[in-house]
Each structure stands twice: as structure tokens, then as C-alpha cells.
Coordinates of C-alpha atoms in Angstrom, one line a residue:
Chain O
M1 CA 79.0 124.7 -5.4
N2 CA 78.6 122.6 -8.5
F3 CA 80.8 119.8 -7.4
N4 CA 78.5 119.1 -4.5
I5 CA 75.6 118.8 -6.8
A6 CA 77.6 116.7 -9.2
R7 CA 78.6 114.4 -6.3
S8 CA 75.1 114.2 -5.1
L9 CA 73.8 113.3 -8.5
K10 CA 75.9 110.1 -8.3
T11 CA 74.0 108.9 -5.3
S12 CA 71.9 105.8 -6.0
D13 CA 68.6 107.2 -4.7
S14 CA 68.7 110.5 -6.5
D15 CA 66.5 109.2 -9.3
K16 CA 63.8 108.0 -7.0
A17 CA 60.5 109.8 -6.6
A18 CA 61.3 113.2 -5.2
I19 CA 58.0 114.8 -4.8
Q20 CA 55.5 113.8 -2.1
P21 CA 52.3 115.8 -2.2
L22 CA 50.8 116.5 1.2
S23 CA 47.9 118.7 1.9
G24 CA 47.3 121.6 4.2
D25 CA 50.5 123.5 4.2
A26 CA 51.6 127.0 3.0
L27 CA 52.8 125.7 -0.3
G28 CA 49.4 124.9 -1.6
G29 CA 49.8 121.2 -1.0
A30 CA 53.3 120.8 -2.6
R31 CA 55.7 119.2 -0.2
L32 CA 59.1 117.9 -1.2
D33 CA 61.2 115.1 0.0
A34 CA 63.9 117.7 0.6
A35 CA 67.0 115.5 0.7
S36 CA 66.6 113.7 -2.6
Y37 CA 64.9 116.5 -4.3
L38 CA 67.5 119.1 -3.4
N39 CA 70.3 116.7 -4.3
R40 CA 68.9 116.5 -7.7
Y41 CA 67.5 119.9 -8.5
L42 CA 69.4 122.4 -6.6
N43 CA 70.7 125.2 -8.9
A44 CA 68.8 123.7 -11.8
P45 CA 69.2 126.0 -14.8
E46 CA 66.1 127.8 -16.0
T47 CA 66.5 128.6 -19.6
G48 CA 68.8 128.3 -22.6
I49 CA 71.5 125.8 -23.3
P50 CA 72.0 125.0 -19.6
A51 CA 68.4 124.1 -19.4
L52 CA 68.7 121.8 -22.4
V53 CA 71.7 120.1 -20.9
H54 CA 69.8 119.7 -17.7
Y55 CA 66.9 118.1 -19.6
L56 CA 69.3 115.7 -21.4
R57 CA 70.8 114.6 -18.1
H58 CA 67.6 114.3 -16.1
K59 CA 65.0 113.8 -18.7
T60 CA 62.9 116.6 -17.2
F61 CA 62.7 120.3 -16.8
E62 CA 61.8 121.5 -13.4
P63 CA 58.4 123.2 -13.7
Q64 CA 58.4 126.8 -12.6
S65 CA 55.6 126.2 -10.1
L66 CA 57.7 123.5 -8.5
K67 CA 60.8 125.7 -8.4
L68 CA 58.8 128.4 -6.6
A69 CA 57.4 125.8 -4.2
R70 CA 61.0 124.5 -3.5
K71 CA 62.2 128.0 -2.8
A72 CA 59.3 128.7 -0.5
Y73 CA 59.9 125.5 1.3
C74 CA 63.6 126.2 1.8
K75 CA 62.8 129.7 3.1
D76 CA 60.4 128.1 5.5
V77 CA 63.0 125.6 6.7
L78 CA 65.8 128.2 7.1
A79 CA 63.7 130.7 8.9
K80 CA 63.3 128.2 11.7
F81 CA 67.0 128.6 12.6
H82 CA 68.7 131.3 14.5
S83 CA 72.3 131.7 13.4
L84 CA 75.0 132.1 16.1
G85 CA 77.8 132.4 13.6
N86 CA 80.5 131.8 13.2
N87 CA 80.9 133.9 10.1
C88 CA 78.2 134.9 7.6
E89 CA 77.9 131.4 5.9
F90 CA 74.5 130.4 7.2
G91 CA 73.2 133.9 7.1
L92 CA 74.0 134.1 3.4
L93 CA 72.3 130.8 2.8
Q94 CA 69.2 132.2 4.5
H95 CA 69.5 135.4 2.4
K96 CA 69.6 133.4 -0.8
Y97 CA 66.1 132.0 0.1
L98 CA 64.8 135.3 1.3
A99 CA 64.7 134.2 4.9
E100 CA 65.9 137.4 6.6
P101 CA 65.6 136.9 10.4
L102 CA 67.0 139.8 12.5
D103 CA 69.6 137.8 14.4
L104 CA 72.5 139.5 16.2
F105 CA 75.3 137.0 15.3
R106 CA 74.0 136.1 11.9
F107 CA 76.7 138.2 10.2
S108 CA 79.5 138.0 12.7
D109 CA 82.7 136.1 13.4
A110 CA 81.6 134.9 16.8
S111 CA 83.2 131.7 17.9
A112 CA 81.6 129.5 20.5
G113 CA 84.1 130.7 23.1
K114 CA 83.3 134.4 22.3
L115 CA 79.6 133.6 22.4
V116 CA 80.0 132.0 25.9
E117 CA 81.8 135.1 27.2
A118 CA 79.2 137.4 25.6
L119 CA 76.2 135.5 26.9
K120 CA 77.7 135.0 30.4
S121 CA 77.8 138.8 30.7
R122 CA 74.3 139.1 29.2
L123 CA 75.8 141.2 26.4
V124 CA 76.2 144.2 28.7
E125 CA 79.4 145.4 27.0
L126 CA 77.9 145.1 23.6
R127 CA 75.1 147.4 24.5
K128 CA 77.3 150.3 25.4
L129 CA 77.9 153.0 22.8
E130 CA 81.5 153.5 23.9
N131 CA 82.3 149.8 23.1
V132 CA 81.2 150.1 19.5
I133 CA 84.1 150.6 17.0
L134 CA 83.5 151.2 13.3
Q135 CA 86.0 150.0 10.7
F136 CA 85.7 150.9 7.1
D137 CA 87.6 148.0 5.6
G138 CA 84.7 145.8 4.5
P139 CA 84.7 144.4 1.0
L140 CA 82.8 146.2 -1.7
E141 CA 79.4 144.7 -2.3
K142 CA 77.8 145.7 -5.6
G143 CA 80.2 148.6 -5.6
V144 CA 79.1 149.9 -2.2
P145 CA 81.7 150.0 0.6
Q146 CA 80.8 147.8 3.6
L147 CA 81.1 148.7 7.3
T148 CA 82.6 146.4 10.0
V149 CA 81.4 146.9 13.6
I150 CA 83.7 145.7 16.3
V151 CA 82.9 145.2 20.0
P152 CA 86.4 144.8 21.6
P153 CA 85.3 143.5 25.0
Y154 CA 84.1 140.3 23.3
G155 CA 86.4 140.5 20.3
I156 CA 83.5 140.0 17.9
R157 CA 83.2 141.6 14.5
F158 CA 79.9 142.3 12.9
H159 CA 79.0 143.1 9.3
G160 CA 77.5 146.6 9.5
G161 CA 75.9 146.8 6.1
D162 CA 76.4 149.5 3.5
L163 CA 78.5 152.4 4.5
T164 CA 76.3 155.5 4.3
L165 CA 78.5 158.3 3.1
R166 CA 75.9 161.0 3.7
K167 CA 75.9 160.6 7.5
A168 CA 78.3 162.0 10.0
F169 CA 80.6 159.5 11.7
E170 CA 79.0 159.9 15.1
E171 CA 75.6 159.4 13.6
V172 CA 76.6 156.2 12.0
K173 CA 78.1 154.9 15.2
A174 CA 75.0 155.8 17.2
S175 CA 72.9 154.1 14.7
Q176 CA 75.0 150.9 14.8
A177 CA 75.0 150.9 18.6
K178 CA 71.3 151.2 18.6
R179 CA 71.1 148.3 16.1
L180 CA 73.3 146.1 18.2
D181 CA 71.2 146.9 21.3
F182 CA 68.0 146.0 19.5
L183 CA 69.4 142.8 18.1
A184 CA 70.7 141.8 21.6
R185 CA 67.3 142.4 23.1
K186 CA 65.8 140.3 20.3
L187 CA 68.3 137.5 20.9
F188 CA 67.1 137.4 24.6
D189 CA 63.5 137.2 23.4
D190 CA 64.4 134.3 21.2
L191 CA 66.3 132.5 24.0
E192 CA 63.3 133.0 26.3
D193 CA 60.8 131.9 23.7
A194 CA 62.9 128.8 22.8
E195 CA 61.0 128.3 19.6
R196 CA 63.7 128.6 16.8
I197 CA 66.6 126.3 16.7
F198 CA 70.0 128.0 17.2
V199 CA 72.8 126.9 14.9
H200 CA 76.5 127.3 15.3
K201 CA 79.3 126.0 13.1
S202 CA 82.8 125.5 14.1
D203 CA 85.6 124.2 11.9
V204 CA 87.8 123.9 15.0
A205 CA 85.7 121.7 17.1
S206 CA 85.7 122.7 20.8
R207 CA 83.3 120.5 22.6
S208 CA 83.9 122.2 25.9
D209 CA 82.9 125.6 24.5
I210 CA 79.8 124.1 22.9
E211 CA 78.8 122.4 26.1
Q212 CA 79.1 125.7 27.9
L213 CA 77.1 127.5 25.2
Y214 CA 74.4 124.8 25.3
A215 CA 74.2 125.1 29.1
L216 CA 74.0 128.9 29.0
M217 CA 71.2 128.7 26.4
R218 CA 69.3 126.1 28.4
S219 CA 69.4 128.5 31.4
F220 CA 66.9 130.7 29.4
G221 CA 64.5 128.0 28.4
P222 CA 64.3 124.6 26.6
N223 CA 66.5 125.8 23.7
R224 CA 67.8 123.6 21.0
L225 CA 71.3 124.0 19.5
L226 CA 72.5 122.5 16.3
W227 CA 76.3 122.3 16.3
V228 CA 77.8 121.7 12.8
T229 CA 81.3 120.4 12.3
L230 CA 83.2 118.8 9.4
E231 CA 82.4 115.3 8.5
E232 CA 84.3 112.4 10.1
P233 CA 84.9 108.8 9.3
G234 CA 81.5 107.1 9.9
K235 CA 79.8 110.4 10.1
P236 CA 79.3 111.6 6.5
A237 CA 78.1 115.0 5.5
G238 CA 74.4 115.4 6.0
T239 CA 74.4 113.3 9.2
V240 CA 72.7 114.8 12.2
E241 CA 72.9 113.1 15.7
L242 CA 70.9 113.9 18.8
E243 CA 73.6 114.1 21.4
K244 CA 71.3 114.9 24.3
E245 CA 68.0 116.7 24.7
G246 CA 68.3 120.0 22.8
L247 CA 71.8 119.4 21.5
M248 CA 72.1 118.2 17.9
H249 CA 75.4 117.6 16.1
G250 CA 75.4 117.9 12.3
Y251 CA 78.2 117.1 9.9
I252 CA 79.1 118.9 6.7
D253 CA 81.6 118.4 3.9
Q254 CA 83.2 121.8 4.0
F255 CA 82.9 125.3 5.5
A256 CA 83.2 128.6 3.7
E257 CA 86.1 130.8 4.7
L258 CA 85.4 134.2 6.4
K259 CA 86.3 136.1 3.2
T260 CA 84.3 133.8 0.9
A261 CA 81.4 133.1 3.1
G262 CA 79.1 132.9 0.1
D263 CA 80.8 129.7 -1.0
Y264 CA 78.8 127.5 1.2
S265 CA 77.9 123.9 0.9
E266 CA 74.2 124.6 0.1
A267 CA 72.9 121.1 -0.5
Y268 CA 74.3 119.7 2.7
W269 CA 73.3 122.7 4.8
L270 CA 69.7 122.2 3.6
K271 CA 69.9 118.5 4.2
I272 CA 71.2 119.1 7.8
C273 CA 68.5 121.6 8.5
C274 CA 65.7 119.3 7.3
E275 CA 67.1 116.4 9.3
T276 CA 67.4 118.6 12.4
L277 CA 63.8 119.7 12.1
R278 CA 62.8 116.1 11.7
I279 CA 64.7 115.1 14.8
A280 CA 63.2 118.1 16.7
G281 CA 59.8 117.0 15.5
Q282 CA 59.1 120.3 13.8
A283 CA 58.5 119.3 10.2
S284 CA 57.3 116.5 8.1
V285 CA 60.2 116.4 5.7
Chain H
M1 CA 44.6 155.4 17.0
T2 CA 42.5 154.2 14.1
Q3 CA 44.0 152.0 11.3
P4 CA 44.1 154.9 8.8
E5 CA 45.9 157.0 11.4
L6 CA 48.4 154.2 12.0
L7 CA 48.9 153.7 8.3
A8 CA 49.5 157.4 7.8
A9 CA 52.0 157.5 10.7
L10 CA 53.8 154.4 9.4
T11 CA 54.0 156.1 6.0
E12 CA 55.8 159.0 7.6
I13 CA 58.3 156.6 9.2
F14 CA 58.9 154.8 6.0
R15 CA 59.3 158.0 4.0
E16 CA 61.9 159.2 6.4
N17 CA 63.8 156.0 6.5
F18 CA 63.8 155.4 2.8
D19 CA 64.4 159.1 2.1
D20 CA 61.4 159.1 -0.3
E21 CA 58.7 161.6 0.1
N22 CA 56.6 159.9 -2.5
L23 CA 56.5 156.5 -0.9
V24 CA 53.0 155.2 -0.6
L25 CA 52.1 152.3 1.7
T26 CA 49.0 150.2 1.6
M27 CA 47.9 147.4 3.8
T28 CA 49.2 144.9 1.3
T29 CA 52.7 146.4 0.8
T30 CA 55.5 144.0 1.5
A31 CA 59.3 144.2 1.5
S32 CA 59.5 143.1 -2.1
D33 CA 57.5 146.2 -3.1
I34 CA 60.1 148.7 -1.8
A35 CA 63.6 148.8 -3.1
G36 CA 66.2 148.7 -0.3
W37 CA 64.0 147.1 2.3
D38 CA 66.6 144.7 3.6
S39 CA 67.2 143.3 7.1
A40 CA 69.4 146.3 8.1
K41 CA 66.6 148.7 7.1
M42 CA 64.1 146.5 8.9
V43 CA 65.9 147.0 12.2
M44 CA 65.7 150.8 11.8
L45 CA 62.0 150.7 10.8
V46 CA 61.1 148.6 13.8
L47 CA 63.1 150.9 16.1
A48 CA 61.5 153.9 14.6
A49 CA 58.0 152.4 15.0
E50 CA 58.6 151.4 18.6
E51 CA 59.7 154.9 19.4
R52 CA 56.9 156.6 17.5
F53 CA 54.1 154.6 19.0
D54 CA 55.8 154.0 22.4
V55 CA 55.5 150.2 22.2
R56 CA 57.9 147.3 22.4
F57 CA 57.6 144.4 20.0
R58 CA 58.6 140.8 20.8
S59 CA 61.0 139.0 18.6
R60 CA 58.5 136.4 17.3
D61 CA 56.0 139.2 16.4
I62 CA 58.7 141.1 14.4
D63 CA 59.6 137.9 12.6
A64 CA 56.0 137.4 11.6
L65 CA 55.6 140.8 10.0
R66 CA 54.9 140.3 6.3
T67 CA 52.7 143.1 5.1
I68 CA 52.1 146.7 6.2
G69 CA 48.7 145.4 7.4
D70 CA 50.6 143.1 9.8
W71 CA 52.5 146.2 11.1
V72 CA 49.2 148.1 11.7
A73 CA 47.7 145.1 13.4
L74 CA 50.7 144.6 15.6
I75 CA 51.0 148.2 16.6
E76 CA 47.2 148.3 17.3
A77 CA 47.5 145.2 19.5
A78 CA 50.4 146.7 21.4
G79 CA 48.3 149.6 22.4
A80 CA 50.0 152.4 20.4
K81 CA 49.9 155.9 21.8
P82 CA 49.2 158.8 19.5

């Protein structure tokens, strides 16, 4: 992650005023110019030698109150998005800022093509107990084995959380099926409400799949989809384009791999989200 | 059901889900006050509450839950059955 920050620090505007106080928001009046502020202060050290080095480089310590305001602001931004995969990258970024929406595909490997098939069938196969397969091959997290839940009709794998060793296999399976059913129901609620912005990343760009996904989502209501792909010449990381009503295309410098989903490009994800909200007219960032 | 009754019933649900008979809920309790209250646990808590009170919560209402007081208000508004 640090190389992104280092790269961002070289930008010419990173030393400009980063804080723009506005009134009447949940942060007690503190609003941040997210892009320049995040570029400069993301992952700023808190104490010790790193803090001293930070001070020498930037001639300032980040006040604790401002750090808390920044985190609250990022949480507020990220909670406005509903992750449609693929992989846990965006979900983990939300987790870092304590935004924990209960979204079905947030921790899954659902590609756009798989999402299209799943949504076309209204997730019927996913809501059947017999279609839920458990696999105990997840990586250890804090020493706890992780469970993978597979729904073969759609070929989608979900992170099932900590493996509870005290429960019988059938009990765990029933519990996971119940969980998927609930999250599917909640997804349809979100699609009907069309309030949050859906986000899907794809390192292998498939415009046709995205167009189908977008059309399916719009059949529920005036939904917005942010499609994130790798940067291209003329479209540097952080760029967000409005392709048509409700479909936004964001560009990022790199994606995290499935097995290292926590290695996400934090600064650019946040910048893309802020820009998307601005385009969608949902935030004064 | 009155608010104290709802709080007592919710306490039962939480104690069962967190496997902690000593768990005490107040109207101001939040997820940060209870170890292990993550998104996976939240799903099970919502499902248990829906079953117990015979109600169905909308997604946006679930996302807006912050304190136990919010839970009580939501269940009350949904017309919980004893």
C-alpha cells in the first residue's frame, strides 16, 4: 500500500489546503477535501519514530480529532456502496473503516457473468439448501479456520466466516443456507430501493456482461452501477466517467488478487468512491 | 409489547447467539460494546429477531441499526407480536 501513498505524495496539489470546514453534517462540521487529503494523510503514523518521520516530511502531525473525523467520513462514503464482488477487495476496504453492510456478494468471487446468470434466475438456486456446499479450505484468520460456501448452479464461492467447530455439519450448512437466503432477500430490497450505489470490479473487462448486469439492475429500479477496471492511457487511476444514466466507469491502478484481497489500492478506491458520489449528486466532497 | 419487554426479549436472543448468559443490553449498547458482533453475527441476530417477533425488516432499516434502542424502535414499529 505504501507505494501508492508515496506516489500520491508526489502530486503537485498534495500540499494545498486539504481541509474544508462545512457545517451541518455528522462529523461535527469537519468535512474533508477527500482526494487531496487522503492522498496526503492516508495511513499516517500515530506515534513513535514513524510519527516523527511523518512530521519531518509534512511539517505537521495529524490531530487525533481530525483522524477520527477522516475515518468517520470514509465510513460514511463506503457505506453508500453495495459490493457486487468480484472478490473481497472492496468488502475488506469497507471493513477497515467499520462500514459493515450485509451484502450478499461482498465476500464472494462473483464475476459479472455469474452475477447476470444469478440475477436472471432471481437467485432461486442460491436459496435452496441442497445447492449449498461447504468447503473447509479457507485460509486461517487470526488462527481460526475459515469456511467457504459454494453454490454450484451459479459457480459462485462465498466466504462463510469462522468455522464453528462446536456445531454439527448439518447445523452449519442449514445456518449458511439461511444466511444466503436472508442476504438474497436483502439484495432484492436494495435493488428495489435503488438508494445505494452498486459497485463491481473486473480485471478482465467484459463490457457485454456489464451491460447485461446494468440492464438487469435497472429492471428493478433506477439503480446506479459503478464498474471499476484497470487504468488505461488517457484514463488514469482515480478517473470516473458517467457512461450513461446510472452507469459509471471508474479506473484504478491495480486490483488485489483473490488470495490477497486485503492488498487493495486504498487511496484510489476512496478517490473513486468520492468522485462517484459527486457525479451521482450524493455528496459534497 | 412494551419497550422493557422488547429489551428483555432481545437480551435473550443476544445471550443465545453470543453464548453468554451474563450479557446485558441497554438502549445505548452498540456493536462495539460486544466482542464478536461482526457482520456474520449480525445476520443471525436479525434472523433470530425476525423469527421471535414475527416481523420482517427492510434492508435499509437493518443498515440503519446502530444501538439496541434502534432495534427496539424498529421492532416496535414493525408491530411485534409477543
